[in-house]
PDB file of C-alpha atoms in Angstrom:
ATOM      1  CA  UNK A 528       2.738 -49.221  -8.761  1.00 44.00           C
ATOM      2  CA  UNK A 529       1.528 -52.529 -10.139  1.00 43.00           C
ATOM      3  CA  UNK A 530       3.478 -55.488 -11.415  1.00 41.00           C
ATOM      4  CA  UNK A 531       3.208 -56.595 -15.029  1.00 41.00           C
ATOM      5  CA  UNK A 532       3.740 -60.296 -15.663  1.00 37.00           C
ATOM      6  CA  UNK A 533       2.516 -60.641 -19.249  1.00 38.00           C
ATOM      7  CA  UNK A 534       6.092 -60.249 -20.463  1.00 39.00           C
ATOM      8  CA  UNK A 535       7.794 -63.385 -19.217  1.00 37.00           C
ATOM      9  CA  UNK A 536       7.073 -65.172 -22.478  1.00 38.00           C
ATOM     10  CA  UNK A 537       8.155 -62.132 -24.427  1.00 39.00           C
ATOM     11  CA  UNK A 538      11.575 -62.145 -22.754  1.00 36.00           C
ATOM     12  CA  UNK A 539      12.089 -65.683 -24.005  1.00 35.00           C
ATOM     13  CA  UNK A 540      10.939 -64.524 -27.416  1.00 38.00           C
ATOM     14  CA  UNK A 541      13.634 -61.855 -27.524  1.00 38.00           C
ATOM     15  CA  UNK A 542      16.316 -64.474 -27.041  1.00 37.00           C
ATOM     16  CA  UNK A 543      15.054 -66.549 -29.986  1.00 39.00           C
ATOM     17  CA  UNK A 544      12.591 -64.697 -32.192  1.00 45.00           C
ATOM     18  CA  UNK A 545      12.144 -67.231 -34.987  1.00 44.00           C
ATOM     19  CA  UNK A 546       8.489 -68.171 -34.652  1.00 44.00           C
ATOM     20  CA  UNK A 547       6.367 -69.968 -37.218  1.00 49.00           C
ATOM     21  CA  UNK A 548       2.836 -68.693 -37.766  1.00 44.00           C
ATOM     22  CA  UNK A 549       0.186 -69.964 -40.100  1.00 50.00           C
ATOM     23  CA  UNK A 550      -1.500 -66.622 -40.730  1.00 46.00           C
ATOM     24  CA  UNK A 551      -4.288 -68.316 -42.675  1.00 48.00           C
ATOM     25  CA  UNK A 552      -5.180 -70.829 -39.969  1.00 45.00           C
ATOM     26  CA  UNK A 553      -8.917 -71.325 -39.628  1.00 52.00           C
ATOM     27  CA  UNK A 554     -10.674 -69.659 -36.707  1.00 48.00           C
ATOM     28  CA  UNK A 555      -7.523 -68.041 -35.354  1.00 74.00           C
ATOM     29  CA  UNK A 556      -7.291 -64.312 -34.636  1.00 84.00           C
ATOM     30  CA  UNK A 557      -3.874 -63.060 -35.715  1.00 91.00           C
ATOM     31  CA  UNK A 558      -2.820 -59.545 -34.756  1.00 96.00           C
ATOM     32  CA  UNK A 559      -0.121 -57.807 -36.808  1.00 95.00           C
ATOM     33  CA  UNK A 560       1.857 -55.010 -35.112  1.00 97.00           C
ATOM     34  CA  UNK A 561       4.428 -52.646 -36.621  1.00 96.00           C
ATOM     35  CA  UNK A 562       5.820 -49.977 -34.329  1.00 97.00           C
ATOM     36  CA  UNK A 563       9.116 -48.186 -33.726  1.00 97.00           C
ATOM     37  CA  UNK A 564       9.331 -45.999 -30.638  1.00 98.00           C
ATOM     38  CA  UNK A 565      11.362 -42.852 -31.294  1.00 98.00           C
ATOM     39  CA  UNK A 566      12.582 -40.794 -28.322  1.00 97.00           C
ATOM     40  CA  UNK A 567      13.443 -37.890 -30.632  1.00 97.00           C
ATOM     41  CA  UNK A 568       9.739 -37.078 -31.065  1.00 96.00           C
ATOM     42  CA  UNK A 569       6.844 -36.817 -28.633  1.00 95.00           C
ATOM     43  CA  UNK A 570       4.314 -38.605 -30.862  1.00 97.00           C
ATOM     44  CA  UNK A 571       4.556 -42.376 -31.249  1.00 98.00           C
ATOM     45  CA  UNK A 572       2.745 -44.296 -33.992  1.00 97.00           C
ATOM     46  CA  UNK A 573       1.836 -47.980 -34.006  1.00 97.00           C
ATOM     47  CA  UNK A 574       0.230 -49.801 -36.932  1.00 96.00           C
ATOM     48  CA  UNK A 575      -2.115 -52.615 -35.847  1.00 96.00           C
ATOM     49  CA  UNK A 576      -3.876 -54.826 -38.373  1.00 93.00           C
ATOM     50  CA  UNK A 577      -5.346 -58.289 -38.561  1.00 89.00           C
ATOM     51  CA  UNK A 578      -4.427 -61.123 -40.872  1.00 80.00           C
ATOM     52  CA  UNK A 579      -7.528 -62.062 -42.812  1.00 51.00           C
ATOM     53  CA  UNK A 580      -8.946 -65.271 -44.230  1.00 45.00           C
ATOM     54  CA  UNK A 581     -12.005 -65.680 -46.409  1.00 45.00           C
ATOM     55  CA  UNK A 582     -13.441 -67.415 -49.395  1.00 45.00           C
ATOM     56  CA  UNK A 583     -12.585 -65.816 -52.702  1.00 42.00           C
ATOM     57  CA  UNK A 584      -9.750 -63.794 -54.174  1.00 37.00           C
ATOM     58  CA  UNK A 585      -7.352 -62.542 -51.483  1.00 37.00           C
ATOM     59  CA  UNK A 586      -6.297 -59.697 -53.793  1.00 40.00           C
ATOM     60  CA  UNK A 587      -9.876 -58.474 -53.885  1.00 39.00           C
ATOM     61  CA  UNK A 588     -10.323 -58.808 -50.122  1.00 36.00           C
ATOM     62  CA  UNK A 589      -7.198 -56.705 -49.576  1.00 40.00           C
ATOM     63  CA  UNK A 590      -8.971 -53.785 -51.251  1.00 42.00           C
ATOM     64  CA  UNK A 591     -11.471 -53.534 -48.378  1.00 41.00           C
ATOM     65  CA  UNK A 592     -10.264 -51.846 -45.189  1.00 48.00           C
ATOM     66  CA  UNK A 593     -12.569 -54.019 -43.039  1.00 59.00           C
ATOM     67  CA  UNK A 594     -10.437 -57.013 -44.033  1.00 64.00           C
ATOM     68  CA  UNK A 595      -7.366 -55.311 -42.561  1.00 80.00           C
ATOM     69  CA  UNK A 596      -8.554 -53.220 -39.613  1.00 90.00           C
ATOM     70  CA  UNK A 597      -9.910 -54.124 -36.238  1.00 93.00           C
ATOM     71  CA  UNK A 598     -12.799 -52.035 -35.015  1.00 93.00           C
ATOM     72  CA  UNK A 599     -10.924 -49.453 -32.876  1.00 94.00           C
ATOM     73  CA  UNK A 600     -13.734 -49.613 -30.313  1.00 95.00           C
ATOM     74  CA  UNK A 601     -12.898 -53.276 -29.790  1.00 96.00           C
ATOM     75  CA  UNK A 602      -9.205 -52.773 -28.994  1.00 97.00           C
ATOM     76  CA  UNK A 603      -7.481 -51.437 -25.907  1.00 98.00           C
ATOM     77  CA  UNK A 604      -3.925 -50.474 -26.873  1.00 98.00           C
ATOM     78  CA  UNK A 605      -1.536 -49.351 -24.153  1.00 98.00           C
ATOM     79  CA  UNK A 606       2.130 -48.385 -23.931  1.00 98.00           C
ATOM     80  CA  UNK A 607       3.860 -49.245 -20.638  1.00 98.00           C
ATOM     81  CA  UNK A 608       7.072 -47.855 -19.149  1.00 98.00           C
ATOM     82  CA  UNK A 609       8.717 -50.594 -17.083  1.00 97.00           C
ATOM     83  CA  UNK A 610      11.608 -51.078 -14.704  1.00 96.00           C
ATOM     84  CA  UNK A 611      13.052 -54.469 -13.845  1.00 92.00           C
ATOM     85  CA  UNK A 612      12.967 -55.740 -10.241  1.00 92.00           C
ATOM     86  CA  UNK A 613      15.807 -58.279  -9.959  1.00 89.00           C
ATOM     87  CA  UNK A 614      14.728 -59.717  -6.598  1.00 88.00           C
ATOM     88  CA  UNK A 615      11.251 -60.485  -7.913  1.00 87.00           C
ATOM     89  CA  UNK A 616      12.344 -61.315 -11.478  1.00 86.00           C
ATOM     90  CA  UNK A 617       9.470 -59.215 -12.762  1.00 88.00           C
ATOM     91  CA  UNK A 618       8.729 -55.774 -14.109  1.00 92.00           C
ATOM     92  CA  UNK A 619       7.162 -52.869 -12.288  1.00 95.00           C
ATOM     93  CA  UNK A 620       4.936 -50.580 -14.319  1.00 97.00           C
ATOM     94  CA  UNK A 621       5.945 -46.953 -13.806  1.00 97.00           C
ATOM     95  CA  UNK A 622       3.473 -45.428 -16.236  1.00 97.00           C
ATOM     96  CA  UNK A 623       0.931 -46.553 -18.829  1.00 98.00           C
ATOM     97  CA  UNK A 624      -0.514 -44.553 -21.722  1.00 98.00           C
ATOM     98  CA  UNK A 625      -3.606 -45.514 -23.707  1.00 98.00           C
ATOM     99  CA  UNK A 626      -3.253 -44.962 -27.453  1.00 98.00           C
ATOM    100  CA  UNK A 627      -5.950 -43.298 -29.513  1.00 96.00           C
ATOM    101  CA  UNK A 628      -6.415 -43.535 -33.276  1.00 96.00           C
ATOM    102  CA  UNK A 629      -5.832 -41.260 -36.225  1.00 93.00           C
ATOM    103  CA  UNK A 630      -6.240 -41.621 -39.980  1.00 84.00           C
ATOM    104  CA  UNK A 631      -3.067 -41.285 -42.067  1.00 77.00           C
ATOM    105  CA  UNK A 632      -3.023 -40.901 -45.837  1.00 60.00           C
ATOM    106  CA  UNK A 633      -1.611 -43.907 -47.653  1.00 53.00           C
ATOM    107  CA  UNK A 634      -0.312 -44.235 -51.193  1.00 49.00           C
ATOM    108  CA  UNK A 635      -2.313 -46.307 -53.653  1.00 45.00           C
ATOM    109  CA  UNK A 636      -1.288 -49.924 -53.865  1.00 42.00           C
ATOM    110  CA  UNK A 637      -2.410 -53.498 -53.386  1.00 40.00           C
ATOM    111  CA  UNK A 638      -4.062 -52.873 -50.012  1.00 40.00           C
ATOM    112  CA  UNK A 639      -6.968 -50.590 -49.201  1.00 39.00           C
ATOM    113  CA  UNK A 640      -5.993 -46.938 -48.803  1.00 43.00           C
ATOM    114  CA  UNK A 641      -9.217 -45.690 -47.230  1.00 50.00           C
ATOM    115  CA  UNK A 642      -9.581 -45.655 -43.459  1.00 69.00           C
ATOM    116  CA  UNK A 643      -5.868 -46.229 -42.830  1.00 84.00           C
ATOM    117  CA  UNK A 644      -6.035 -46.425 -39.036  1.00 93.00           C
ATOM    118  CA  UNK A 645      -2.889 -45.724 -37.005  1.00 95.00           C
ATOM    119  CA  UNK A 646      -2.695 -45.916 -33.210  1.00 97.00           C
ATOM    120  CA  UNK A 647      -1.036 -42.906 -31.646  1.00 97.00           C
ATOM    121  CA  UNK A 648       0.311 -41.768 -28.289  1.00 97.00           C
ATOM    122  CA  UNK A 649       1.656 -38.342 -27.341  1.00 97.00           C
ATOM    123  CA  UNK A 650       4.184 -39.053 -24.608  1.00 97.00           C
ATOM    124  CA  UNK A 651       5.512 -36.567 -22.032  1.00 96.00           C
ATOM    125  CA  UNK A 652       9.046 -35.225 -22.282  1.00 94.00           C
ATOM    126  CA  UNK A 653      11.549 -37.737 -20.933  1.00 93.00           C
ATOM    127  CA  UNK A 654       9.106 -40.637 -21.083  1.00 97.00           C
ATOM    128  CA  UNK A 655      11.335 -42.658 -23.438  1.00 98.00           C
ATOM    129  CA  UNK A 656      14.744 -43.227 -21.836  1.00 97.00           C
ATOM    130  CA  UNK A 657      17.295 -45.942 -22.462  1.00 96.00           C
ATOM    131  CA  UNK A 658      17.505 -47.099 -18.822  1.00 96.00           C
ATOM    132  CA  UNK A 659      13.925 -48.427 -18.995  1.00 97.00           C
ATOM    133  CA  UNK A 660      12.125 -50.944 -21.168  1.00 97.00           C
ATOM    134  CA  UNK A 661       8.765 -50.480 -22.859  1.00 98.00           C
ATOM    135  CA  UNK A 662       5.899 -52.817 -23.561  1.00 98.00           C
ATOM    136  CA  UNK A 663       2.884 -52.644 -25.794  1.00 98.00           C
ATOM    137  CA  UNK A 664      -0.276 -54.512 -24.890  1.00 98.00           C
ATOM    138  CA  UNK A 665      -3.228 -54.994 -27.228  1.00 98.00           C
ATOM    139  CA  UNK A 666      -6.426 -56.554 -25.930  1.00 98.00           C
ATOM    140  CA  UNK A 667      -9.459 -57.338 -28.049  1.00 97.00           C
ATOM    141  CA  UNK A 668     -12.299 -56.509 -25.666  1.00 97.00           C
ATOM    142  CA  UNK A 669     -14.731 -58.610 -27.710  1.00 96.00           C
ATOM    143  CA  UNK A 670     -12.747 -61.810 -28.295  1.00 95.00           C
ATOM    144  CA  UNK A 671     -10.486 -61.522 -25.239  1.00 96.00           C
ATOM    145  CA  UNK A 672      -7.375 -62.078 -27.369  1.00 97.00           C
ATOM    146  CA  UNK A 673      -4.231 -60.460 -25.901  1.00 97.00           C
ATOM    147  CA  UNK A 674      -1.049 -59.554 -27.732  1.00 97.00           C
ATOM    148  CA  UNK A 675       2.113 -57.964 -26.297  1.00 98.00           C
ATOM    149  CA  UNK A 676       5.754 -57.170 -26.922  1.00 98.00           C
ATOM    150  CA  UNK A 677       8.682 -55.493 -25.204  1.00 97.00           C
ATOM    151  CA  UNK A 678      11.596 -53.401 -26.408  1.00 98.00           C
ATOM    152  CA  UNK A 679      14.560 -51.382 -25.266  1.00 97.00           C
ATOM    153  CA  UNK A 680      14.791 -47.827 -26.561  1.00 98.00           C
ATOM    154  CA  UNK A 681      17.520 -45.517 -27.824  1.00 98.00           C
ATOM    155  CA  UNK A 682      17.357 -42.038 -26.363  1.00 97.00           C
ATOM    156  CA  UNK A 683      20.546 -40.229 -27.363  1.00 97.00           C
ATOM    157  CA  UNK A 684      23.119 -39.779 -30.111  1.00 97.00           C
ATOM    158  CA  UNK A 685      25.882 -37.311 -30.916  1.00 96.00           C
ATOM    159  CA  UNK A 686      28.683 -37.067 -33.437  1.00 97.00           C
ATOM    160  CA  UNK A 687      32.239 -36.940 -32.103  1.00 95.00           C
ATOM    161  CA  UNK A 688      34.195 -33.686 -32.507  1.00 89.00           C
ATOM    162  CA  UNK A 689      31.716 -32.158 -34.918  1.00 92.00           C
ATOM    163  CA  UNK A 690      30.548 -28.570 -34.949  1.00 91.00           C
ATOM    164  CA  UNK A 691      27.511 -27.889 -37.137  1.00 90.00           C
ATOM    165  CA  UNK A 692      28.811 -24.354 -37.706  1.00 92.00           C
ATOM    166  CA  UNK A 693      31.844 -25.787 -39.530  1.00 91.00           C
ATOM    167  CA  UNK A 694      31.562 -25.700 -43.320  1.00 96.00           C
ATOM    168  CA  UNK A 695      31.912 -29.006 -45.156  1.00 97.00           C
ATOM    169  CA  UNK A 696      34.487 -28.912 -47.911  1.00 97.00           C
ATOM    170  CA  UNK A 697      34.330 -31.450 -50.738  1.00 98.00           C
ATOM    171  CA  UNK A 698      36.612 -29.653 -53.191  1.00 98.00           C
ATOM    172  CA  UNK A 699      39.909 -27.792 -52.981  1.00 96.00           C
ATOM    173  CA  UNK A 700      41.216 -26.392 -56.297  1.00 96.00           C
ATOM    174  CA  UNK A 701      44.638 -25.614 -54.839  1.00 95.00           C
ATOM    175  CA  UNK A 702      45.458 -29.324 -54.484  1.00 94.00           C
ATOM    176  CA  UNK A 703      46.884 -31.587 -57.214  1.00 94.00           C
ATOM    177  CA  UNK A 704      44.259 -33.139 -59.516  1.00 91.00           C
ATOM    178  CA  UNK A 705      44.415 -36.457 -57.660  1.00 89.00           C
ATOM    179  CA  UNK A 706      43.591 -34.715 -54.371  1.00 94.00           C
ATOM    180  CA  UNK A 707      41.154 -31.971 -55.368  1.00 96.00           C
ATOM    181  CA  UNK A 708      38.140 -33.928 -54.170  1.00 97.00           C
ATOM    182  CA  UNK A 709      38.015 -33.899 -50.379  1.00 97.00           C
ATOM    183  CA  UNK A 710      36.294 -36.146 -47.855  1.00 97.00           C
ATOM    184  CA  UNK A 711      34.792 -35.675 -44.416  1.00 97.00           C
ATOM    185  CA  UNK A 712      34.785 -38.555 -41.928  1.00 97.00           C
ATOM    186  CA  UNK A 713      31.877 -38.486 -39.485  1.00 97.00           C
ATOM    187  CA  UNK A 714      32.760 -40.183 -36.193  1.00 97.00           C
ATOM    188  CA  UNK A 715      30.558 -41.354 -33.332  1.00 97.00           C
ATOM    189  CA  UNK A 716      30.579 -43.732 -30.392  1.00 97.00           C
ATOM    190  CA  UNK A 717      28.091 -46.557 -29.982  1.00 97.00           C
ATOM    191  CA  UNK A 718      25.061 -45.470 -27.971  1.00 97.00           C
ATOM    192  CA  UNK A 719      23.198 -47.674 -25.510  1.00 97.00           C
ATOM    193  CA  UNK A 720      20.888 -50.142 -27.292  1.00 97.00           C
ATOM    194  CA  UNK A 721      22.022 -48.857 -30.704  1.00 97.00           C
ATOM    195  CA  UNK A 722      23.069 -51.602 -33.128  1.00 97.00           C
ATOM    196  CA  UNK A 723      22.636 -50.147 -36.650  1.00 97.00           C
ATOM    197  CA  UNK A 724      23.387 -46.616 -37.877  1.00 98.00           C
ATOM    198  CA  UNK A 725      22.141 -45.005 -41.088  1.00 98.00           C
ATOM    199  CA  UNK A 726      23.454 -41.573 -42.095  1.00 98.00           C
ATOM    200  CA  UNK A 727      21.586 -39.544 -44.710  1.00 98.00           C
ATOM    201  CA  UNK A 728      22.755 -36.215 -46.103  1.00 98.00           C
ATOM    202  CA  UNK A 729      19.850 -33.973 -47.082  1.00 98.00           C
ATOM    203  CA  UNK A 730      20.884 -31.495 -49.792  1.00 98.00           C
ATOM    204  CA  UNK A 731      18.523 -28.497 -49.682  1.00 98.00           C
ATOM    205  CA  UNK A 732      18.332 -26.122 -52.632  1.00 98.00           C
ATOM    206  CA  UNK A 733      16.089 -23.669 -54.446  1.00 98.00           C
ATOM    207  CA  UNK A 734      14.933 -24.487 -57.961  1.00 97.00           C
ATOM    208  CA  UNK A 735      13.303 -21.520 -59.683  1.00 96.00           C
ATOM    209  CA  UNK A 736      12.521 -20.195 -56.213  1.00 96.00           C
ATOM    210  CA  UNK A 737      10.962 -23.446 -54.938  1.00 97.00           C
ATOM    211  CA  UNK A 738      12.638 -25.220 -51.998  1.00 98.00           C
ATOM    212  CA  UNK A 739      13.559 -28.823 -52.826  1.00 98.00           C
ATOM    213  CA  UNK A 740      15.728 -31.545 -51.296  1.00 98.00           C
ATOM    214  CA  UNK A 741      17.741 -34.576 -52.306  1.00 98.00           C
ATOM    215  CA  UNK A 742      18.662 -37.375 -49.905  1.00 98.00           C
ATOM    216  CA  UNK A 743      22.166 -38.823 -50.245  1.00 98.00           C
ATOM    217  CA  UNK A 744      22.077 -42.072 -48.255  1.00 98.00           C
ATOM    218  CA  UNK A 745      25.286 -43.616 -46.915  1.00 98.00           C
ATOM    219  CA  UNK A 746      25.980 -47.278 -46.294  1.00 96.00           C
ATOM    220  CA  UNK A 747      24.480 -48.657 -43.109  1.00 96.00           C
ATOM    221  CA  UNK A 748      26.982 -49.280 -40.321  1.00 96.00           C
ATOM    222  CA  UNK A 749      26.436 -52.081 -37.798  1.00 96.00           C
ATOM    223  CA  UNK A 750      28.109 -52.351 -34.417  1.00 95.00           C
ATOM    224  CA  UNK A 751      30.773 -55.047 -34.634  1.00 91.00           C
ATOM    225  CA  UNK A 752      32.660 -54.711 -31.363  1.00 90.00           C
ATOM    226  CA  UNK A 753      34.488 -51.424 -31.752  1.00 87.00           C
ATOM    227  CA  UNK A 754      32.762 -48.643 -29.834  1.00 86.00           C
ATOM    228  CA  UNK A 755      33.972 -46.018 -32.338  1.00 93.00           C
ATOM    229  CA  UNK A 756      32.296 -46.012 -35.753  1.00 96.00           C
ATOM    230  CA  UNK A 757      32.480 -43.807 -38.801  1.00 97.00           C
ATOM    231  CA  UNK A 758      31.143 -42.949 -42.245  1.00 97.00           C
ATOM    232  CA  UNK A 759      33.283 -41.190 -44.844  1.00 97.00           C
ATOM    233  CA  UNK A 760      31.505 -38.585 -46.979  1.00 98.00           C
ATOM    234  CA  UNK A 761      33.507 -38.614 -50.203  1.00 98.00           C
ATOM    235  CA  UNK A 762      33.579 -35.454 -52.295  1.00 97.00           C
ATOM    236  CA  UNK A 763      33.679 -37.129 -55.705  1.00 97.00           C
ATOM    237  CA  UNK A 764      30.683 -39.306 -54.817  1.00 98.00           C
ATOM    238  CA  UNK A 765      28.876 -36.218 -53.521  1.00 98.00           C
ATOM    239  CA  UNK A 766      29.192 -34.398 -56.837  1.00 98.00           C
ATOM    240  CA  UNK A 767      28.372 -37.542 -58.837  1.00 98.00           C
ATOM    241  CA  UNK A 768      25.212 -37.974 -56.764  1.00 98.00           C
ATOM    242  CA  UNK A 769      24.105 -34.423 -57.554  1.00 98.00           C
ATOM    243  CA  UNK A 770      24.907 -34.781 -61.263  1.00 98.00           C
ATOM    244  CA  UNK A 771      22.867 -37.998 -61.508  1.00 97.00           C
ATOM    245  CA  UNK A 772      19.859 -36.676 -59.607  1.00 98.00           C
ATOM    246  CA  UNK A 773      19.595 -33.147 -60.994  1.00 97.00           C
ATOM    247  CA  UNK A 774      18.629 -32.527 -64.601  1.00 93.00           C
ATOM    248  CA  UNK A 775      20.579 -30.130 -66.766  1.00 88.00           C
ATOM    249  CA  UNK A 776      17.374 -28.452 -67.954  1.00 85.00           C
ATOM    250  CA  UNK A 777      17.132 -24.692 -68.220  1.00 89.00           C
ATOM    251  CA  UNK A 778      16.424 -24.035 -64.546  1.00 95.00           C
ATOM    252  CA  UNK A 779      18.013 -21.767 -61.959  1.00 96.00           C
ATOM    253  CA  UNK A 780      19.226 -23.341 -58.737  1.00 98.00           C
ATOM    254  CA  UNK A 781      20.733 -22.017 -55.517  1.00 98.00           C
ATOM    255  CA  UNK A 782      22.296 -24.073 -52.765  1.00 98.00           C
ATOM    256  CA  UNK A 783      20.568 -23.604 -49.389  1.00 98.00           C
ATOM    257  CA  UNK A 784      22.188 -25.895 -46.792  1.00 98.00           C
ATOM    258  CA  UNK A 785      22.763 -29.499 -45.710  1.00 98.00           C
ATOM    259  CA  UNK A 786      21.172 -31.591 -42.975  1.00 98.00           C
ATOM    260  CA  UNK A 787      22.926 -34.617 -41.521  1.00 98.00           C
ATOM    261  CA  UNK A 788      20.299 -37.130 -40.393  1.00 98.00           C
ATOM    262  CA  UNK A 789      21.464 -40.133 -38.372  1.00 98.00           C
ATOM    263  CA  UNK A 790      18.932 -42.883 -37.666  1.00 98.00           C
ATOM    264  CA  UNK A 791      19.906 -45.462 -35.039  1.00 98.00           C
ATOM    265  CA  UNK A 792      18.145 -48.809 -34.634  1.00 98.00           C
ATOM    266  CA  UNK A 793      18.100 -51.620 -32.081  1.00 97.00           C
ATOM    267  CA  UNK A 794      19.371 -55.184 -32.523  1.00 96.00           C
ATOM    268  CA  UNK A 795      15.818 -56.468 -33.033  1.00 95.00           C
ATOM    269  CA  UNK A 796      15.249 -53.928 -35.792  1.00 95.00           C
ATOM    270  CA  UNK A 797      18.541 -54.925 -37.416  1.00 94.00           C
ATOM    271  CA  UNK A 798      17.471 -58.586 -37.408  1.00 94.00           C
ATOM    272  CA  UNK A 799      14.062 -57.757 -38.835  1.00 92.00           C
ATOM    273  CA  UNK A 800      15.595 -55.716 -41.667  1.00 91.00           C
ATOM    274  CA  UNK A 801      18.131 -58.410 -42.540  1.00 89.00           C
ATOM    275  CA  UNK A 802      15.524 -61.186 -42.544  1.00 89.00           C
ATOM    276  CA  UNK A 803      13.328 -59.171 -44.916  1.00 85.00           C
ATOM    277  CA  UNK A 804      16.045 -58.234 -47.400  1.00 81.00           C
ATOM    278  CA  UNK A 805      15.425 -59.369 -51.008  1.00 76.00           C
ATOM    279  CA  UNK A 806      16.212 -63.038 -51.579  1.00 69.00           C
ATOM    280  CA  UNK A 807      19.161 -63.523 -53.922  1.00 67.00           C
ATOM    281  CA  UNK A 808      20.199 -67.153 -53.485  1.00 67.00           C
ATOM    282  CA  UNK A 809      18.854 -70.384 -54.924  1.00 71.00           C
ATOM    283  CA  UNK A 810      16.774 -71.086 -51.820  1.00 64.00           C
ATOM    284  CA  UNK A 811      13.778 -68.750 -51.991  1.00 64.00           C
ATOM    285  CA  UNK A 812      12.150 -69.640 -48.672  1.00 70.00           C
ATOM    286  CA  UNK A 813      12.231 -66.644 -46.339  1.00 68.00           C
ATOM    287  CA  UNK A 814      12.630 -67.272 -42.590  1.00 73.00           C
ATOM    288  CA  UNK A 815       9.940 -65.725 -40.438  1.00 81.00           C
ATOM    289  CA  UNK A 816      10.824 -63.293 -37.683  1.00 88.00           C
ATOM    290  CA  UNK A 817       8.709 -61.583 -35.078  1.00 94.00           C
ATOM    291  CA  UNK A 818       9.101 -60.294 -31.535  1.00 96.00           C
ATOM    292  CA  UNK A 819       5.341 -60.048 -30.954  1.00 96.00           C
ATOM    293  CA  UNK A 820       3.944 -62.466 -28.362  1.00 96.00           C
ATOM    294  CA  UNK A 821       0.755 -64.111 -29.663  1.00 96.00           C
ATOM    295  CA  UNK A 822       0.976 -62.108 -32.904  1.00 96.00           C
ATOM    296  CA  UNK A 823       3.362 -61.202 -35.716  1.00 94.00           C
ATOM    297  CA  UNK A 824       5.333 -58.107 -36.710  1.00 95.00           C
ATOM    298  CA  UNK A 825       7.953 -55.934 -35.041  1.00 96.00           C
ATOM    299  CA  UNK A 826       7.902 -53.679 -31.985  1.00 98.00           C
ATOM    300  CA  UNK A 827      11.239 -51.978 -31.527  1.00 98.00           C
ATOM    301  CA  UNK A 828      12.962 -48.603 -31.341  1.00 98.00           C
ATOM    302  CA  UNK A 829      14.913 -46.127 -33.405  1.00 97.00           C
ATOM    303  CA  UNK A 830      16.327 -42.687 -32.702  1.00 98.00           C
ATOM    304  CA  UNK A 831      16.652 -39.833 -35.197  1.00 98.00           C
ATOM    305  CA  UNK A 832      19.360 -37.208 -34.693  1.00 98.00           C
ATOM    306  CA  UNK A 833      19.570 -34.217 -37.058  1.00 97.00           C
ATOM    307  CA  UNK A 834      22.335 -31.652 -37.501  1.00 97.00           C
ATOM    308  CA  UNK A 835      20.575 -28.968 -39.535  1.00 97.00           C
ATOM    309  CA  UNK A 836      21.658 -25.892 -41.471  1.00 97.00           C
ATOM    310  CA  UNK A 837      25.194 -27.001 -42.372  1.00 98.00           C
ATOM    311  CA  UNK A 838      26.975 -24.909 -44.974  1.00 98.00           C
ATOM    312  CA  UNK A 839      29.473 -25.808 -47.687  1.00 98.00           C
ATOM    313  CA  UNK A 840      32.927 -24.306 -48.088  1.00 97.00           C
ATOM    314  CA  UNK A 841      33.345 -21.494 -50.596  1.00 97.00           C
ATOM    315  CA  UNK A 842      35.387 -23.730 -52.921  1.00 98.00           C
ATOM    316  CA  UNK A 843      32.684 -26.395 -52.850  1.00 98.00           C
ATOM    317  CA  UNK A 844      29.970 -23.867 -53.638  1.00 98.00           C
ATOM    318  CA  UNK A 845      32.094 -22.476 -56.468  1.00 98.00           C
ATOM    319  CA  UNK A 846      32.353 -26.009 -57.887  1.00 98.00           C
ATOM    320  CA  UNK A 847      28.544 -26.308 -57.879  1.00 98.00           C
ATOM    321  CA  UNK A 848      28.295 -23.086 -59.880  1.00 97.00           C
ATOM    322  CA  UNK A 849      31.255 -23.367 -62.231  1.00 96.00           C
ATOM    323  CA  UNK A 850      31.844 -27.097 -62.782  1.00 96.00           C
ATOM    324  CA  UNK A 851      28.716 -29.139 -62.065  1.00 97.00           C
ATOM    325  CA  UNK A 852      26.640 -27.710 -64.967  1.00 95.00           C
ATOM    326  CA  UNK A 853      23.324 -28.018 -63.131  1.00 97.00           C
ATOM    327  CA  UNK A 854      22.186 -24.388 -63.155  1.00 96.00           C
ATOM    328  CA  UNK A 855      23.553 -23.329 -59.758  1.00 97.00           C
ATOM    329  CA  UNK A 856      24.158 -19.632 -59.250  1.00 95.00           C
TER     330      UNK A 856
END
């Protein structure tokens, strides 16, 4: 196994990731990396672009994919699985995977949508585990420019005392009016390297025989010292969400099931999201954040856990049919 020493500067970067870049500096190659490793899937995707500079209208230049993309034949992109050697204060490379490229459809917008190049790696089972760290290295074989980053990963999640076979009940007609709407509190313990937690409830239903879904997103929860965290799914808000997002047109609907989708992110990802939130104060200057050494962007990790096929209680389903007035049968 060989040692990898390109990361010493990156470790310092993780401790203080506020780095100023002049992306329009003359004669400077600037690599932009966006990638979130996800141990819940075997295929990892990394977006790699270049910041561009030229004479003329930048809006026009953005419409040409050559302004955004490196020639894939010029880049060597590799994902490294590392373990730390305390006595040597360095990392040992356990395994390296070279990424290939694929083209992914992109919605129309300001930037070019043709030739949307994404770098991809299919990793073996168990490759991403939270006791290791992972590095990305990007080398331009023509210019010699090298870019790298390092991240921890999240590789597990589970809800506490939850059985997916249990029906969720958001309504109980036998209770007094003030207590008819019921709630379900979802509990979990902090997982290693997990800082932020986003729970989404996917409501699956048939509309005139066509399978559709609605996503009911809950407030993001950040680790604040207590290892036990929770989100309360409130029945009244559940029904209000459905009423607001389903038309009362003359359609026939049938409830199918629910999926609970928990997405967990690292501390670096949390910082990146917070820095890039919409500006609301008087000061409109946005701080810059990156954990890419010799480049800009974010290389981090998330983990997606899904509890699928969850049913609703009979009383809750009856409410959908008899009270919601949205065509459920």
